mmCIF file of C-alpha atoms in Angstrom:
data_model
loop_
_atom_site.group_PDB
_atom_site.id
_atom_site.type_symbol
_atom_site.label_atom_id
_atom_site.label_comp_id
_atom_site.label_asym_id
_atom_site.label_seq_id
_atom_site.Cartn_x
_atom_site.Cartn_y
_atom_site.Cartn_z
ATOM 1 C CA MET A 1 24.977 -13.743 -2.724
ATOM 2 C CA ASP A 2 25.988 -11.846 0.389
ATOM 3 C CA TRP A 3 23.096 -11.612 2.849
ATOM 4 C CA GLY A 4 25.022 -9.460 5.290
ATOM 5 C CA ASP A 5 25.129 -5.675 5.471
ATOM 6 C CA SER A 6 28.149 -3.720 4.385
ATOM 7 C CA PRO A 7 29.573 -1.465 7.126
ATOM 8 C CA GLU A 8 27.709 1.496 5.598
ATOM 9 C CA GLN A 9 24.453 -0.457 5.413
ATOM 10 C CA ALA A 10 24.813 -1.670 8.990
ATOM 11 C CA THR A 11 25.293 1.924 10.128
ATOM 12 C CA PHE A 12 22.205 3.050 8.225
ATOM 13 C CA ARG A 13 20.143 0.139 9.591
ATOM 14 C CA GLN A 14 21.066 1.103 13.152
ATOM 15 C CA GLN A 15 20.235 4.741 12.371
ATOM 16 C CA VAL A 16 16.734 3.726 11.238
ATOM 17 C CA ARG A 17 16.197 1.488 14.286
ATOM 18 C CA ASP A 18 17.332 4.195 16.681
ATOM 19 C CA PHE A 19 15.038 6.699 14.985
ATOM 20 C CA VAL A 20 11.972 4.455 15.145
ATOM 21 C CA GLN A 21 12.604 3.403 18.722
ATOM 22 C CA SER A 22 12.933 7.010 19.845
ATOM 23 C CA ARG A 23 10.202 8.663 17.749
ATOM 24 C CA LEU A 24 7.445 6.083 17.207
ATOM 25 C CA PRO A 25 4.280 7.238 19.057
ATOM 26 C CA GLU A 26 2.949 5.026 21.831
ATOM 27 C CA HIS A 27 -0.256 4.413 19.861
ATOM 28 C CA TYR A 28 1.717 2.517 17.205
ATOM 29 C CA ARG A 29 3.839 0.702 19.760
ATOM 30 C CA ARG A 30 0.675 -0.827 21.236
ATOM 31 C CA LYS A 31 -0.606 -1.791 17.791
ATOM 32 C CA ALA A 32 2.725 -3.445 17.008
ATOM 33 C CA GLU A 33 2.290 -5.560 20.131
ATOM 34 C CA GLY A 34 -1.106 -6.749 18.905
ATOM 35 C CA ALA A 35 -3.404 -4.501 20.917
ATOM 36 C CA PRO A 36 -6.904 -4.164 19.392
ATOM 37 C CA ASP A 37 -7.560 -1.053 17.367
ATOM 38 C CA GLU A 38 -10.471 -0.210 15.107
ATOM 39 C CA SER A 39 -8.124 1.367 12.572
ATOM 40 C CA TRP A 40 -6.313 -1.914 11.858
ATOM 41 C CA SER A 41 -7.606 -1.963 8.286
ATOM 42 C CA GLY A 42 -6.764 1.621 7.450
ATOM 43 C CA GLY A 43 -3.327 2.261 8.910
ATOM 44 C CA TRP A 44 -1.836 5.716 8.995
ATOM 45 C CA ALA A 45 -4.347 7.352 6.629
ATOM 46 C CA THR A 46 -7.297 6.226 8.747
ATOM 47 C CA ASP A 47 -5.588 7.471 11.894
ATOM 48 C CA ARG A 48 -4.821 10.843 10.311
ATOM 49 C CA ALA A 49 -8.472 11.330 9.368
ATOM 50 C CA GLY A 50 -9.668 10.262 12.813
ATOM 51 C CA GLU A 51 -9.702 11.972 16.155
ATOM 52 C CA GLY A 52 -7.984 11.808 19.498
ATOM 53 C CA GLU A 53 -4.868 9.750 20.153
ATOM 54 C CA ALA A 54 -4.848 7.997 16.764
ATOM 55 C CA HIS A 55 -4.949 11.311 14.891
ATOM 56 C CA ASP A 56 -2.250 12.834 17.069
ATOM 57 C CA ALA A 57 -0.048 9.781 16.599
ATOM 58 C CA ALA A 58 -0.421 9.924 12.807
ATOM 59 C CA VAL A 59 0.488 13.617 12.721
ATOM 60 C CA ASP A 60 3.459 13.152 15.078
ATOM 61 C CA TRP A 61 4.801 10.226 13.066
ATOM 62 C CA ALA A 62 4.488 12.165 9.791
ATOM 63 C CA HIS A 63 6.372 15.098 11.297
ATOM 64 C CA ALA A 64 9.112 12.790 12.585
ATOM 65 C CA LEU A 65 9.586 11.199 9.160
ATOM 66 C CA SER A 66 9.449 14.592 7.480
ATOM 67 C CA GLU A 67 12.307 15.873 9.627
ATOM 68 C CA GLN A 68 14.468 13.041 8.310
ATOM 69 C CA GLY A 69 13.326 13.386 4.692
ATOM 70 C CA TRP A 70 11.891 9.884 4.963
ATOM 71 C CA ILE A 71 8.239 10.435 4.042
ATOM 72 C CA ALA A 72 9.376 9.995 0.429
ATOM 73 C CA PRO A 73 12.622 8.042 0.775
ATOM 74 C CA HIS A 74 12.739 7.285 -2.968
ATOM 75 C CA TRP A 75 12.344 10.876 -4.198
ATOM 76 C CA PRO A 76 15.504 12.729 -5.241
ATOM 77 C CA LYS A 77 16.957 14.975 -2.564
ATOM 78 C CA GLU A 78 16.620 18.066 -4.749
ATOM 79 C CA PHE A 79 12.837 17.682 -4.500
ATOM 80 C CA GLY A 80 12.796 17.116 -0.756
ATOM 81 C CA GLY A 81 12.982 13.327 -0.740
ATOM 82 C CA GLY A 82 15.400 11.010 0.982
ATOM 83 C CA GLY A 83 17.368 10.135 -2.134
ATOM 84 C CA LEU A 84 17.932 6.632 -0.773
ATOM 85 C CA SER A 85 19.368 3.906 -2.935
ATOM 86 C CA SER A 86 17.345 0.747 -3.596
ATOM 87 C CA MET A 87 19.266 -1.125 -0.905
ATOM 88 C CA GLU A 88 18.797 1.684 1.610
ATOM 89 C CA GLN A 89 15.056 1.717 0.895
ATOM 90 C CA PHE A 90 15.037 -2.058 1.405
ATOM 91 C CA ILE A 91 16.682 -1.658 4.803
ATOM 92 C CA PHE A 92 14.418 1.264 5.715
ATOM 93 C CA ASN A 93 11.221 -0.663 4.870
ATOM 94 C CA ALA A 94 12.499 -3.786 6.614
ATOM 95 C CA GLU A 95 13.197 -1.964 9.859
ATOM 96 C CA LEU A 96 9.848 -0.148 9.838
ATOM 97 C CA ALA A 97 8.057 -3.451 9.325
ATOM 98 C CA ASP A 98 10.084 -5.238 11.986
ATOM 99 C CA LEU A 99 9.351 -2.535 14.573
ATOM 100 C CA GLY A 100 5.686 -2.161 13.614
ATOM 101 C CA ALA A 101 6.013 1.435 12.418
ATOM 102 C CA PRO A 102 3.496 2.663 9.822
ATOM 103 C CA SER A 103 4.781 2.898 6.272
ATOM 104 C CA GLY A 104 3.049 4.523 3.342
ATOM 105 C CA VAL A 105 2.740 7.928 5.036
ATOM 106 C CA GLY A 106 1.418 10.276 2.369
ATOM 107 C CA GLY A 107 -0.256 7.437 0.441
ATOM 108 C CA SER A 108 -0.617 7.753 -3.310
ATOM 109 C CA GLY A 109 0.595 11.340 -3.118
ATOM 110 C CA VAL A 110 4.044 10.034 -2.214
ATOM 111 C CA SER A 111 4.061 6.816 -4.234
ATOM 112 C CA MET A 112 2.370 8.018 -7.436
ATOM 113 C CA LEU A 113 1.539 11.703 -7.729
ATOM 114 C CA GLY A 114 4.825 13.092 -6.445
ATOM 115 C CA PRO A 115 7.027 11.113 -8.865
ATOM 116 C CA THR A 116 4.659 12.036 -11.711
ATOM 117 C CA ILE A 117 4.873 15.747 -10.931
ATOM 118 C CA ILE A 118 8.647 15.502 -10.573
ATOM 119 C CA ALA A 119 8.895 13.941 -14.028
ATOM 120 C CA HIS A 120 6.186 15.863 -15.920
ATOM 121 C CA GLY A 121 4.892 18.749 -13.800
ATOM 122 C CA SER A 122 5.538 22.444 -14.185
ATOM 123 C CA ASP A 123 7.727 24.408 -11.801
ATOM 124 C CA GLU A 124 4.568 25.928 -10.298
ATOM 125 C CA GLN A 125 3.066 22.473 -9.703
ATOM 126 C CA ARG A 126 6.264 21.198 -8.090
ATOM 127 C CA GLU A 127 6.432 24.207 -5.798
ATOM 128 C CA LYS A 128 2.769 23.978 -4.815
ATOM 129 C CA TYR A 129 2.250 20.261 -4.360
ATOM 130 C CA LEU A 130 5.508 18.523 -3.459
ATOM 131 C CA SER A 131 6.025 20.353 -0.169
ATOM 132 C CA GLU A 132 2.509 19.635 1.116
ATOM 133 C CA ILE A 133 2.870 15.956 0.207
ATOM 134 C CA LEU A 134 6.180 15.740 2.049
ATOM 135 C CA THR A 135 4.777 17.118 5.288
ATOM 136 C CA GLY A 136 1.988 14.526 5.362
ATOM 137 C CA GLU A 137 -0.561 17.304 5.801
ATOM 138 C CA ILE A 138 -2.437 16.658 2.547
ATOM 139 C CA SER A 139 -3.744 13.291 1.397
ATOM 140 C CA TRP A 140 -4.477 12.474 -2.252
ATOM 141 C CA ALA A 141 -6.756 9.852 -3.748
ATOM 142 C CA GLN A 142 -6.116 8.189 -7.103
ATOM 143 C CA GLY A 143 -8.905 8.222 -9.707
ATOM 144 C CA TYR A 144 -7.912 5.617 -12.271
ATOM 145 C CA SER A 145 -10.138 2.501 -12.353
ATOM 146 C CA GLU A 146 -13.733 2.600 -13.569
ATOM 147 C CA PRO A 147 -16.499 -0.021 -13.624
ATOM 148 C CA GLY A 148 -15.628 -0.796 -17.260
ATOM 149 C CA ALA A 149 -11.924 0.038 -17.106
ATOM 150 C CA GLY A 150 -9.892 -1.904 -14.596
ATOM 151 C CA SER A 151 -7.139 -4.039 -16.088
ATOM 152 C CA ASP A 152 -7.953 -2.378 -19.419
ATOM 153 C CA LEU A 153 -7.533 1.129 -18.035
ATOM 154 C CA GLY A 154 -7.236 2.642 -21.514
ATOM 155 C CA SER A 155 -10.983 2.126 -21.922
ATOM 156 C CA LEU A 156 -11.823 4.754 -19.282
ATOM 157 C CA GLN A 157 -14.838 6.926 -20.089
ATOM 158 C CA THR A 158 -14.883 9.705 -17.486
ATOM 159 C CA ARG A 159 -15.155 12.866 -19.599
ATOM 160 C CA ALA A 160 -13.648 16.290 -19.044
ATOM 161 C CA VAL A 161 -14.996 18.926 -21.436
ATOM 162 C CA ARG A 162 -13.133 22.223 -21.657
ATOM 163 C CA ASP A 163 -15.160 25.349 -20.887
ATOM 164 C CA GLY A 164 -12.861 28.357 -20.834
ATOM 165 C CA ASP A 165 -10.445 28.012 -17.931
ATOM 166 C CA GLU A 166 -12.367 25.063 -16.474
ATOM 167 C CA TYR A 167 -13.142 21.448 -17.194
ATOM 168 C CA VAL A 168 -16.634 20.043 -16.686
ATOM 169 C CA VAL A 169 -16.125 16.466 -15.494
ATOM 170 C CA ASN A 170 -18.697 13.668 -15.679
ATOM 171 C CA GLY A 171 -18.197 9.987 -14.966
ATOM 172 C CA GLN A 172 -17.452 7.431 -12.298
ATOM 173 C CA LYS A 173 -14.339 5.972 -10.699
ATOM 174 C CA ILE A 174 -14.305 2.840 -8.577
ATOM 175 C CA TRP A 175 -12.022 1.164 -6.027
ATOM 176 C CA THR A 176 -10.844 4.657 -5.042
ATOM 177 C CA SER A 177 -8.687 3.725 -2.058
ATOM 178 C CA GLY A 178 -8.917 6.116 0.868
ATOM 179 C CA ALA A 179 -11.001 8.718 -0.956
ATOM 180 C CA HIS A 180 -13.186 9.166 2.143
ATOM 181 C CA ASN A 181 -10.062 10.329 4.021
ATOM 182 C CA ALA A 182 -8.476 12.305 1.184
ATOM 183 C CA ASP A 183 -8.296 16.060 0.710
ATOM 184 C CA LYS A 184 -7.654 16.038 -3.034
ATOM 185 C CA ILE A 185 -7.822 13.665 -5.982
ATOM 186 C CA PHE A 186 -5.888 13.179 -9.204
ATOM 187 C CA ALA A 187 -7.617 11.436 -12.075
ATOM 188 C CA LEU A 188 -7.186 10.239 -15.626
ATOM 189 C CA VAL A 189 -10.000 11.730 -17.705
ATOM 190 C CA ARG A 190 -10.867 11.582 -21.391
ATOM 191 C CA THR A 191 -10.487 15.000 -22.990
ATOM 192 C CA ASP A 192 -10.671 13.866 -26.645
ATOM 193 C CA PRO A 193 -13.351 11.202 -27.153
ATOM 194 C CA ASP A 194 -12.494 10.799 -30.840
ATOM 195 C CA ALA A 195 -8.863 9.841 -30.291
ATOM 196 C CA PRO A 196 -7.637 6.209 -30.013
ATOM 197 C CA LYS A 197 -8.271 4.877 -26.524
ATOM 198 C CA HIS A 198 -4.749 5.379 -25.161
ATOM 199 C CA ARG A 199 -4.719 8.919 -26.494
ATOM 200 C CA GLY A 200 -7.088 11.737 -25.738
ATOM 201 C CA ILE A 201 -6.568 11.176 -21.985
ATOM 202 C CA SER A 202 -5.363 13.908 -19.603
ATOM 203 C CA PHE A 203 -3.931 13.743 -16.081
ATOM 204 C CA LEU A 204 -6.096 16.112 -14.036
ATOM 205 C CA LEU A 205 -5.441 17.514 -10.559
ATOM 206 C CA ILE A 206 -8.511 18.389 -8.478
ATOM 207 C CA ASP A 207 -7.557 20.466 -5.441
ATOM 208 C CA ASP A 208 -10.688 19.803 -3.420
ATOM 209 C CA ILE A 209 -12.323 16.385 -3.267
ATOM 210 C CA HIS A 210 -15.402 18.087 -1.795
ATOM 211 C CA THR A 211 -16.015 20.176 -4.918
ATOM 212 C CA GLU A 212 -19.719 20.508 -5.757
ATOM 213 C CA GLY A 213 -20.915 17.560 -7.825
ATOM 214 C CA LEU A 214 -18.102 15.257 -6.690
ATOM 215 C CA SER A 215 -19.378 12.583 -4.322
ATOM 216 C CA VAL A 216 -17.553 9.756 -2.575
ATOM 217 C CA ARG A 217 -19.640 6.716 -1.648
ATOM 218 C CA PRO A 218 -18.297 3.880 0.502
ATOM 219 C CA LEU A 219 -17.662 0.345 -0.664
ATOM 220 C CA VAL A 220 -17.709 -1.752 2.509
ATOM 221 C CA ASN A 221 -15.959 -5.105 2.170
ATOM 222 C CA MET A 222 -17.008 -8.471 3.531
ATOM 223 C CA SER A 223 -15.276 -7.829 6.850
ATOM 224 C CA TRP A 224 -17.281 -4.607 7.279
ATOM 225 C CA LYS A 225 -14.194 -2.457 6.703
ATOM 226 C CA HIS A 226 -14.295 0.714 4.658
ATOM 227 C CA GLY A 227 -11.195 1.246 2.535
ATOM 228 C CA PHE A 228 -12.526 1.477 -1.027
ATOM 229 C CA ASN A 229 -15.021 3.897 -2.520
ATOM 230 C CA GLU A 230 -16.985 4.789 -5.606
ATOM 231 C CA THR A 231 -16.361 8.342 -6.785
ATOM 232 C CA PHE A 232 -18.983 10.087 -8.923
ATOM 233 C CA PHE A 233 -18.467 13.229 -11.014
ATOM 234 C CA GLU A 234 -21.661 15.053 -11.945
ATOM 235 C CA ASN A 235 -20.974 18.286 -13.824
ATOM 236 C CA VAL A 236 -17.963 18.940 -11.618
ATOM 237 C CA ARG A 237 -16.344 22.229 -12.605
ATOM 238 C CA VAL A 238 -12.626 22.409 -11.832
ATOM 239 C CA PRO A 239 -9.776 24.621 -13.055
ATOM 240 C CA VAL A 240 -7.682 23.407 -15.981
ATOM 241 C CA ASN A 241 -4.840 21.937 -13.941
ATOM 242 C CA ILE A 242 -3.238 19.071 -15.805
ATOM 243 C CA VAL A 243 0.170 17.461 -15.446
ATOM 244 C CA GLY A 244 2.014 17.377 -18.744
ATOM 245 C CA GLU A 245 0.252 17.947 -22.048
ATOM 246 C CA GLU A 246 -3.471 17.788 -22.666
ATOM 247 C CA ASN A 247 -4.468 14.493 -24.308
ATOM 248 C CA ARG A 248 -1.113 12.918 -23.376
ATOM 249 C CA GLY A 249 -2.128 11.895 -19.875
ATOM 250 C CA TRP A 250 -1.842 8.167 -20.492
ATOM 251 C CA TYR A 251 1.915 8.444 -20.780
ATOM 252 C CA VAL A 252 2.060 10.799 -17.807
ATOM 253 C CA GLY A 253 -0.087 8.512 -15.669
ATOM 254 C CA MET A 254 2.112 5.501 -16.352
ATOM 255 C CA THR A 255 5.185 7.314 -15.052
ATOM 256 C CA LEU A 256 6.771 6.354 -11.752
ATOM 257 C CA LEU A 257 10.327 7.033 -10.721
ATOM 258 C CA ASP A 258 12.189 3.797 -10.203
ATOM 259 C CA PHE A 259 12.292 2.840 -6.535
ATOM 260 C CA GLU A 260 12.535 -0.237 -4.408
ATOM 261 C CA ARG A 261 9.476 -2.476 -4.795
ATOM 262 C CA SER A 262 10.668 -5.672 -3.178
ATOM 263 C CA ASN A 263 7.688 -5.979 -0.782
ATOM 264 C CA ILE A 264 10.079 -6.791 2.042
ATOM 265 C CA SER A 265 7.528 -5.438 4.519
ATOM 266 C CA GLY A 266 5.114 -8.221 3.518
ATOM 267 C CA ALA A 267 7.643 -10.956 4.235
ATOM 268 C CA ILE A 268 8.573 -9.487 7.597
ATOM 269 C CA ALA A 269 4.916 -8.907 8.528
ATOM 270 C CA SER A 270 4.155 -12.579 7.841
ATOM 271 C CA ARG A 271 7.042 -13.644 10.052
ATOM 272 C CA LYS A 272 5.883 -11.317 12.854
ATOM 273 C CA GLU A 273 2.330 -12.674 12.604
ATOM 274 C CA LEU A 274 3.644 -16.207 12.974
ATOM 275 C CA ASP A 275 5.787 -15.227 15.946
ATOM 276 C CA GLN A 276 2.723 -13.728 17.649
ATOM 277 C CA LEU A 277 0.656 -16.836 16.864
ATOM 278 C CA ILE A 278 3.326 -19.164 18.250
ATOM 279 C CA GLY A 279 3.666 -16.981 21.332
ATOM 280 C CA TYR A 280 -0.079 -17.200 21.972
ATOM 281 C CA LEU A 281 -0.220 -20.963 21.410
ATOM 282 C CA ASN A 282 2.569 -21.438 23.956
ATOM 283 C CA SER A 283 0.927 -19.149 26.520
ATOM 284 C CA ASP A 284 -1.224 -20.452 29.370
ATOM 285 C CA GLU A 285 -4.412 -19.264 27.649
ATOM 286 C CA GLY A 286 -3.346 -20.777 24.350
ATOM 287 C CA GLN A 287 -2.484 -24.096 25.970
ATOM 288 C CA GLU A 288 -5.868 -24.159 27.686
ATOM 289 C CA ARG A 289 -7.982 -23.230 24.650
ATOM 290 C CA THR A 290 -6.257 -25.026 21.800
ATOM 291 C CA GLN A 291 -5.124 -28.522 20.986
ATOM 292 C CA MET A 292 -2.227 -28.551 18.573
ATOM 293 C CA ARG A 293 -2.783 -31.379 16.138
ATOM 294 C CA PRO A 294 0.372 -32.635 14.390
ATOM 295 C CA GLY A 295 -0.896 -31.458 10.989
ATOM 296 C CA VAL A 296 -1.419 -27.902 12.224
ATOM 297 C CA ARG A 297 1.986 -27.820 13.896
ATOM 298 C CA THR A 298 3.559 -28.902 10.617
ATOM 299 C CA ALA A 299 1.561 -26.275 8.704
ATOM 300 C CA ILE A 300 2.845 -23.507 10.983
ATOM 301 C CA THR A 301 6.390 -24.720 10.354
ATOM 302 C CA ASP A 302 5.741 -24.621 6.611
ATOM 303 C CA ARG A 303 4.414 -21.061 6.827
ATOM 304 C CA TYR A 304 7.525 -19.967 8.720
ATOM 305 C CA ILE A 305 9.783 -21.497 6.103
ATOM 306 C CA GLU A 306 7.690 -19.813 3.393
ATOM 307 C CA SER A 307 8.083 -16.429 5.084
ATOM 308 C CA GLU A 308 11.847 -16.899 4.793
ATOM 309 C CA VAL A 309 11.445 -17.838 1.128
ATOM 310 C CA GLY A 310 9.420 -14.637 0.649
ATOM 311 C CA PHE A 311 12.220 -12.665 2.296
ATOM 312 C CA ASN A 312 14.704 -14.096 -0.189
ATOM 313 C CA PHE A 313 12.422 -13.324 -3.145
ATOM 314 C CA SER A 314 12.399 -9.726 -1.914
ATOM 315 C CA PHE A 315 16.149 -9.705 -1.420
ATOM 316 C CA ARG A 316 16.655 -11.017 -4.952
ATOM 317 C CA ILE A 317 14.633 -8.140 -6.401
ATOM 318 C CA VAL A 318 16.443 -5.426 -4.486
ATOM 319 C CA SER A 319 19.807 -7.022 -5.292
ATOM 320 C CA MET A 320 18.951 -6.838 -8.983
ATOM 321 C CA GLN A 321 17.899 -3.211 -8.670
ATOM 322 C CA ASN A 322 21.032 -2.392 -6.731
ATOM 323 C CA ALA A 323 23.066 -3.873 -9.612
ATOM 324 C CA GLY A 324 21.247 -1.675 -12.130
ATOM 325 C CA LEU A 325 18.960 -4.448 -13.421
ATOM 326 C CA ILE A 326 15.184 -4.213 -13.841
ATOM 327 C CA PRO A 327 13.223 -7.115 -12.291
ATOM 328 C CA ASN A 328 10.565 -8.509 -14.580
ATOM 329 C CA TYR A 329 9.169 -11.968 -14.002
ATOM 330 C CA GLU A 330 11.053 -11.932 -10.684
ATOM 331 C CA ALA A 331 8.646 -9.272 -9.389
ATOM 332 C CA SER A 332 5.668 -11.363 -10.515
ATOM 333 C CA THR A 333 7.110 -14.395 -8.731
ATOM 334 C CA SER A 334 7.428 -12.441 -5.505
ATOM 335 C CA LYS A 335 3.961 -10.893 -5.799
ATOM 336 C CA LEU A 336 2.332 -14.268 -6.508
ATOM 337 C CA PHE A 337 4.145 -16.001 -3.668
ATOM 338 C CA MET A 338 3.566 -13.324 -1.046
ATOM 339 C CA SER A 339 -0.098 -12.635 -1.836
ATOM 340 C CA GLU A 340 -0.855 -16.335 -1.436
ATOM 341 C CA LEU A 341 1.314 -16.615 1.677
ATOM 342 C CA VAL A 342 -0.687 -14.000 3.606
ATOM 343 C CA GLN A 343 -3.835 -15.998 2.833
ATOM 344 C CA THR A 344 -2.403 -19.357 3.843
ATOM 345 C CA THR A 345 -0.896 -17.855 7.002
ATOM 346 C CA ALA A 346 -4.291 -16.563 8.106
ATOM 347 C CA ARG A 347 -5.942 -19.853 7.197
ATOM 348 C CA THR A 348 -3.348 -21.854 9.126
ATOM 349 C CA ALA A 349 -3.805 -19.588 12.161
ATOM 350 C CA THR A 350 -7.577 -20.099 12.226
ATOM 351 C CA LYS A 351 -7.036 -23.866 12.118
ATOM 352 C CA ALA A 352 -4.618 -23.618 15.026
ATOM 353 C CA LEU A 353 -7.116 -21.564 17.040
ATOM 354 C CA GLY A 354 -9.894 -24.053 16.335
ATOM 355 C CA LEU A 355 -13.523 -23.159 17.033
ATOM 356 C CA HIS A 356 -12.474 -20.000 18.870
ATOM 357 C CA ALA A 357 -11.538 -18.585 15.474
ATOM 358 C CA ASN A 358 -15.252 -18.372 14.671
ATOM 359 C CA VAL A 359 -15.712 -15.544 17.161
ATOM 360 C CA TRP A 360 -15.686 -12.230 15.293
ATOM 361 C CA ALA A 361 -16.006 -9.749 18.179
ATOM 362 C CA GLU A 362 -12.643 -8.358 19.246
ATOM 363 C CA ASP A 363 -13.725 -7.836 22.858
ATOM 364 C CA SER A 364 -15.382 -11.210 23.499
ATOM 365 C CA LYS A 365 -13.935 -13.242 26.340
ATOM 366 C CA TRP A 366 -13.809 -16.189 23.918
ATOM 367 C CA THR A 367 -11.800 -14.311 21.303
ATOM 368 C CA PRO A 368 -8.131 -15.286 20.973
ATOM 369 C CA MET A 369 -5.697 -12.505 20.024
ATOM 370 C CA TYR A 370 -8.510 -9.947 19.701
ATOM 371 C CA ALA A 371 -9.853 -11.859 16.664
ATOM 372 C CA TYR A 372 -6.882 -10.674 14.628
ATOM 373 C CA PHE A 373 -6.555 -13.803 12.496
ATOM 374 C CA THR A 374 -10.309 -14.156 12.114
ATOM 375 C CA HIS A 375 -10.435 -10.701 10.545
ATOM 376 C CA ARG A 376 -7.216 -11.359 8.657
ATOM 377 C CA TYR A 377 -8.660 -14.509 7.107
ATOM 378 C CA VAL A 378 -11.439 -12.471 5.530
ATOM 379 C CA THR A 379 -9.521 -9.325 4.606
ATOM 380 C CA THR A 380 -6.760 -11.190 2.735
ATOM 381 C CA ILE A 381 -9.142 -12.707 0.198
ATOM 382 C CA PRO A 382 -8.582 -9.854 -2.326
ATOM 383 C CA ASN A 383 -4.779 -10.134 -2.063
ATOM 384 C CA THR A 384 -4.611 -12.481 -5.023
ATOM 385 C CA ILE A 385 -6.714 -10.076 -7.100
ATOM 386 C CA GLY A 386 -5.436 -6.571 -6.395
ATOM 387 C CA GLY A 387 -2.177 -5.467 -8.005
ATOM 388 C CA GLY A 388 -2.498 -8.040 -10.772
ATOM 389 C CA THR A 389 -4.317 -11.330 -10.258
ATOM 390 C CA SER A 390 -2.471 -14.552 -9.580
ATOM 391 C CA GLU A 391 -3.532 -15.746 -13.033
ATOM 392 C CA ILE A 392 -1.845 -12.722 -14.649
ATOM 393 C CA GLN A 393 1.310 -13.270 -12.570
ATOM 394 C CA ARG A 394 1.470 -16.925 -13.638
ATOM 395 C CA ASN A 395 1.137 -15.919 -17.283
ATOM 396 C CA ILE A 396 4.042 -13.482 -16.890
ATOM 397 C CA ILE A 397 6.178 -16.101 -15.169
ATOM 398 C CA ALA A 398 5.345 -18.655 -17.882
ATOM 399 C CA THR A 399 6.013 -16.425 -20.891
ATOM 400 C CA ARG A 400 8.778 -14.121 -19.681
ATOM 401 C CA GLY A 401 10.421 -16.363 -17.106
ATOM 402 C CA LEU A 402 10.102 -19.833 -18.623
ATOM 403 C CA GLY A 403 9.835 -18.806 -22.272
ATOM 404 C CA LEU A 404 6.623 -20.786 -22.813
ATOM 405 C CA PRO A 405 4.472 -19.879 -25.820
ATOM 406 C CA ARG A 406 1.300 -17.860 -25.460
ATOM 407 C CA GLY A 407 -1.827 -19.620 -26.151
#
């Protein structure tokens, strides 16, 4: 394997670095250096929905990316995307992560809805929705999971009953990421209750998340952060605006254009966190407040080595994609490894910081590094659940990777 860039890749990498260094708003530069910020848990979407400097920075960054066609780097150029290859996306994501620039501008509108409309939408839907997604001006929420339909999404029960040119929607969605900051929502709804569970489902676009009868209620996590929501539909009347065919929404909803999913940003973020931790421990304040036991020092070394292993898992995936192969158990291996690494990194950091890691307040004089790793320790707990639990990933690795029998 060749870990080095080709001349073309090196040129593109420098282009991305020059762009970020010249256009990244000061607000994000400070966050990249570890400055405290109440929007740590929400990223760009939280900033966009906020006020003042954070909002202005989010808008400016979206406009800068939009000028380059990089809000949706994986979309085809004919639909306004960047048209980047898998390797170019890998380099793009790596450089953003290394420089602390926000990724995921446009949220699920870019990653999920846009590719779905490109593949299955009408010309009118493409013209109406793709441009507003690409400017970063409109944010979409995804209405898939329900209290009784998570991993088994085909069991969803939210109903949409046709009434002339409208649907009347009733039901509940849960774990609706960012719905409190969204302008619109797309949802899988059951339009034929008598059909088999993976049929009779339609992919519905709702242009206003504040439509009468549609309510978004916060789900606050154990670190008092608000990212998830419950979304309730009570006789919500919306125009018939579905992507693809009615009752064929399951197949529409499972569509995503192939793009780079190596999670390189996670590996680089872990390495940056460790660099910041080591820098603090070697500072005068760190030397005064902490006592580095040999076991903790060794654990930090292990985490650093593991971050490099995570990088190579990511590089393996993108190399396969670049060769026209489709990663299978390799993606599960990377997801399992990286989701557990972010947890062990935070846990190792709190051990290194000792009793000072018990201080939750970011502005306390006793708080090291603005309580970053204290908060991180708590917020990474769901990492081994979301996106497919570690147990599911191990089953995939066992059956598809090692050829072990089910059972």
